[in-house]
Coordinates of C-alpha atoms in Angstrom, one line a residue:
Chain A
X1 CA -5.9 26.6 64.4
X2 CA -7.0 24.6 61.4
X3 CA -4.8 22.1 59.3
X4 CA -5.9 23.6 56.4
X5 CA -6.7 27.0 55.4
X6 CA -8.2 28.7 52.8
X7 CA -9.5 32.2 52.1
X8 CA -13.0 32.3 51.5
X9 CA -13.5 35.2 49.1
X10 CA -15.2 35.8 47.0
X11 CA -12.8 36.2 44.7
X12 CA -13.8 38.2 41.8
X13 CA -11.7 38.7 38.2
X14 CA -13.0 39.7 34.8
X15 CA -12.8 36.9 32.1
X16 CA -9.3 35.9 30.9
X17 CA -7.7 37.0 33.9
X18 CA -5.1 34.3 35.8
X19 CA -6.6 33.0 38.7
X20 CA -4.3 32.0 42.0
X21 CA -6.3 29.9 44.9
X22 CA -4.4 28.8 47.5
X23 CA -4.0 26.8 50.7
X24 CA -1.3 26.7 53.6
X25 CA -1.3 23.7 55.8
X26 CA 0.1 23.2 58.9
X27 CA 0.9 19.1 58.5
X28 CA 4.2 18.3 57.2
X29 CA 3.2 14.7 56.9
X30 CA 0.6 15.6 54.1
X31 CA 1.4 14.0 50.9
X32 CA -1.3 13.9 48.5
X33 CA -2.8 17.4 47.5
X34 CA -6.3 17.8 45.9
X35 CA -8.2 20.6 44.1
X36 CA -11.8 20.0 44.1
X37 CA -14.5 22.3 42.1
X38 CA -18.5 22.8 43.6
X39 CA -20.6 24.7 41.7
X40 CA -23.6 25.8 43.7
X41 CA -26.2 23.4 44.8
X42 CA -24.1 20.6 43.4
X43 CA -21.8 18.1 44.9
X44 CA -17.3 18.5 44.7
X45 CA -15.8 17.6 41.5
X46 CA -12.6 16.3 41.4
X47 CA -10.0 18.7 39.2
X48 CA -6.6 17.3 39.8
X49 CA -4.2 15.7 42.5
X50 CA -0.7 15.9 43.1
X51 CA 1.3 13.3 44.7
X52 CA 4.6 15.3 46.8
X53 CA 5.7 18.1 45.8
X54 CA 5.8 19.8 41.8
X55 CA 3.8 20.8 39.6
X56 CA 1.0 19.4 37.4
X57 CA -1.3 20.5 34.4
X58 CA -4.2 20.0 33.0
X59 CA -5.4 22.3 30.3
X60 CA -5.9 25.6 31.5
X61 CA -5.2 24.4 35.2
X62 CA -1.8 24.0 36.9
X63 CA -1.5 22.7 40.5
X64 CA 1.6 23.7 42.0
X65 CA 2.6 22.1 45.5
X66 CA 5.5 24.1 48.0
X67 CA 6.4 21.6 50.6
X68 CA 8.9 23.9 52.2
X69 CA 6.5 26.3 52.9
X70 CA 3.5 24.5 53.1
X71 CA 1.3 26.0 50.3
X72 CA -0.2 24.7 47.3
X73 CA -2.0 26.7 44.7
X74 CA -4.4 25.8 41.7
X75 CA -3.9 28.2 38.9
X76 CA -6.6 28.7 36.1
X77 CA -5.3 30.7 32.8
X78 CA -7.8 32.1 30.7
X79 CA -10.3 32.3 33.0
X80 CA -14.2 31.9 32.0
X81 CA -17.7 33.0 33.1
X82 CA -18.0 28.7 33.5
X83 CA -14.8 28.8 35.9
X84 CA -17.2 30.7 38.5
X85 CA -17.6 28.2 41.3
X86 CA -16.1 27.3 45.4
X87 CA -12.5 25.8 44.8
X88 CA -11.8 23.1 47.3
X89 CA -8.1 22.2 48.6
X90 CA -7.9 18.6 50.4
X91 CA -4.7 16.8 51.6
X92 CA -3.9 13.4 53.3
X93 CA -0.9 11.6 54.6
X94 CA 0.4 8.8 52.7
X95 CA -0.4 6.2 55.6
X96 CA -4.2 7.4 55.7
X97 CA -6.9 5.1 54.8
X98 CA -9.9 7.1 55.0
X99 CA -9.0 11.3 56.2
X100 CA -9.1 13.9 53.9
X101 CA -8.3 17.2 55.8
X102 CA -10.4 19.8 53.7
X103 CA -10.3 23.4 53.0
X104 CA -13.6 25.6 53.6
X105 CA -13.3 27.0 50.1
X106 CA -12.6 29.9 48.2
X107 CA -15.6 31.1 46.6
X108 CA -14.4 32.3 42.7
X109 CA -16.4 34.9 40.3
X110 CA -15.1 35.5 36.9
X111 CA -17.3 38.4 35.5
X112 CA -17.7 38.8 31.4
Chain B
X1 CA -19.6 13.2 34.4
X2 CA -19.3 10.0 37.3
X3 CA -22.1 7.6 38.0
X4 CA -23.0 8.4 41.8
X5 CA -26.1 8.9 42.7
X6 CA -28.2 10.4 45.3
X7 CA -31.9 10.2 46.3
X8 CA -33.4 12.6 47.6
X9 CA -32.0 15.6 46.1
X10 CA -33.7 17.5 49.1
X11 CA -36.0 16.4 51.5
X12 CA -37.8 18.5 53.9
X13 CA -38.8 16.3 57.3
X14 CA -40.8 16.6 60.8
X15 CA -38.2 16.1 64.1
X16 CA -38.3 12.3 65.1
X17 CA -39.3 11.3 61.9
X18 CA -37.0 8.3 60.4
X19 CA -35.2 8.8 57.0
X20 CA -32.9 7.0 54.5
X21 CA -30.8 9.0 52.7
X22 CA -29.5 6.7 49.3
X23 CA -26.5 6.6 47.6
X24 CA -25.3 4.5 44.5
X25 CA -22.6 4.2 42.2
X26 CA -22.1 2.4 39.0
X27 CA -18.1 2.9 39.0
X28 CA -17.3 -0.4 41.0
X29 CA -15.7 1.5 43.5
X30 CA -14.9 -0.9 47.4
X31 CA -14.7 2.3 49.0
X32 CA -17.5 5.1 49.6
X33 CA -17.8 7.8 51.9
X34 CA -20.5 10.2 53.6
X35 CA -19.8 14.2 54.3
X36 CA -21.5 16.4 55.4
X37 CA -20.9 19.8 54.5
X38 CA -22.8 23.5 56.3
X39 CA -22.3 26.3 54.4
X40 CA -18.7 27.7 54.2
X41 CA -17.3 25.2 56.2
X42 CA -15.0 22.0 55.6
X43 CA -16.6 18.9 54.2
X44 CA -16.6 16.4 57.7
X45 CA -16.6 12.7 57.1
X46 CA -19.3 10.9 59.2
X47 CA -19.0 7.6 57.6
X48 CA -16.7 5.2 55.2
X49 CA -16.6 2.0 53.5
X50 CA -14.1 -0.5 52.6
X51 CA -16.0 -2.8 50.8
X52 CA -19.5 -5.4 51.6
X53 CA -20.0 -6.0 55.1
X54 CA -17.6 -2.5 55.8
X55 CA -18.5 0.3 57.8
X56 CA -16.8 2.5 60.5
X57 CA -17.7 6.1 61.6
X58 CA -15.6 9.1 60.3
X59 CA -14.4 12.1 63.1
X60 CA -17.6 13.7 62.9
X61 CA -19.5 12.5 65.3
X62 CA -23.0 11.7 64.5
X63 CA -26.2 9.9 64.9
X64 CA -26.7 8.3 61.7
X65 CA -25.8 4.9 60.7
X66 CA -25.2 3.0 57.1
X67 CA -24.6 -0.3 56.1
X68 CA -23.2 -1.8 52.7
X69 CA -24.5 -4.7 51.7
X70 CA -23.8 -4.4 48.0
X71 CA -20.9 -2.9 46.4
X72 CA -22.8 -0.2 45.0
X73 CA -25.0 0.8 47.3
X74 CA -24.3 3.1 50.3
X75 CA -27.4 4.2 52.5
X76 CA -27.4 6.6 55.5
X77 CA -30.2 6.3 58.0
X78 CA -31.3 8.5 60.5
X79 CA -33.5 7.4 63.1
X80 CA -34.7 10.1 65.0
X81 CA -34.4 13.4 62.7
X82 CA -33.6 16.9 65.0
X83 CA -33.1 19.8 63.9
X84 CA -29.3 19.9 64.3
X85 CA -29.4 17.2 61.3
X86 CA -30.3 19.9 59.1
X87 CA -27.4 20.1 56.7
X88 CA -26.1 19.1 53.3
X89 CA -24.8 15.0 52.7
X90 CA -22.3 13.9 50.3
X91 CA -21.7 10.7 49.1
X92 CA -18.3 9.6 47.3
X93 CA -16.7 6.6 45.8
X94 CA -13.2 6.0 44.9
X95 CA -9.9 5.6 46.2
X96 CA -9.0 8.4 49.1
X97 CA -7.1 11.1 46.9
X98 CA -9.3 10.5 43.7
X99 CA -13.1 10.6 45.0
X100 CA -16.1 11.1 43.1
X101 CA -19.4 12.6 44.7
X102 CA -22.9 12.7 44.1
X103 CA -24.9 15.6 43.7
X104 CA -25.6 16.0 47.7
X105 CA -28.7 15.6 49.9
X106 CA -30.2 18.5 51.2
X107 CA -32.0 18.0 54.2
X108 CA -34.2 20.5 56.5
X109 CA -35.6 19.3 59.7
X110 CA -37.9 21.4 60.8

């Protein structure tokens, strides 16, 4: 069994919808949480981390992190056309100096 | 947009050939990474760096090696290209939780 998992999709909702993406993990020790964004053909770009549990936002994105169950979620409001891209979960342990455990993705449509 | 940088973009290449993969940044980062990523599957580190004179090999396991000799700059070599090397590479810079990648490498061995 993974550490991390993530449906791949696709995941397909018409513009302005609320989008949920989520990721259970199986490593209590996991501390920081990251939300990554890959368009196609181009390399991960960093969206937000969280540090514990909480939540955090950033414009039309909110990470939320549920220790006591394990999951965290990126949540996009108003979705666009632009949104449309692979969302990428990634979590380490506070002693780690180098391991990110990643996600395989969850590939997102928005349709106009 | 972050300064990281990746030459080639893609790169098609005969088995046993030898090829350097490069990777600069401009952000002054000490630490710098290598993934490589297949299609629908989890980014794998193969490689990280701590600073000049840094290296050690990620879980992946793989034939490549890199060496850092200035800050930013970050190359991968491959000595003996097969087939099985065929895949995308990442490079990233910055601190574990808050990377920043380059555009990728994709390379065919054919």
């Amino acid at each position: 069994q993974k550490e991390v998992e993530q449906d791949p999709g696709p995941l397909s909702v018409p513009e302005g919808a609320i989008v949920s993406l989520n990721c259970t993990y199986s490593n209590s020790a996991f501390q920081y949480f990251m939300w990554y964004r890959q368009y196609s053909r181009k390399g991960p770009e960093l969206l937000m981390y969280t540090y514990s549990s909480g939540n955090k936002e950033d414009g039309r994105f909110t990470a939320q992190v549920d220790k006591s169950s394990k999951y965290i979620s990126l949540f996009i409001r108003d979705s666009q056309p632009s949104d449309s891209a692979t969302y990428l979960c990634a979590m380490t342990t506070l002693d780690s100096n180098y391991q990110l455990i990643w996600g395989a993705g969850t590939k997102l449509i928005i349709k106009p | 947009e972050a300064d990281i940088y990746q030459t080639p973009r893609y790169l098609v290449i005969g088995t046993g050939k030898k090829i350097t993969l490069e990777c600069s940044q401009t952000m002054g980062h000490d630490k710098m990474y290598w993934y490589q990523q297949d299609p629908g599957m989890e980014l794998h580190l193969i490689h990280y760096s701590y600073g000049v004179n840094s290296t050690e090999k990620g879980d992946l396991s793989s034939e490549s090696t890199v060496s850092r000799i200035r800050t930013e700059h970050f190359p991968l070599t491959l000595e003996s290209a097969r087939p099985s090397h065929t895949s995308q590479y990442l490079c990233a810079s910055g601190y574990l939780y808050e990377q920043y990648f380059g555009p990728g490498t994709r390379l065919t061995v054919t």
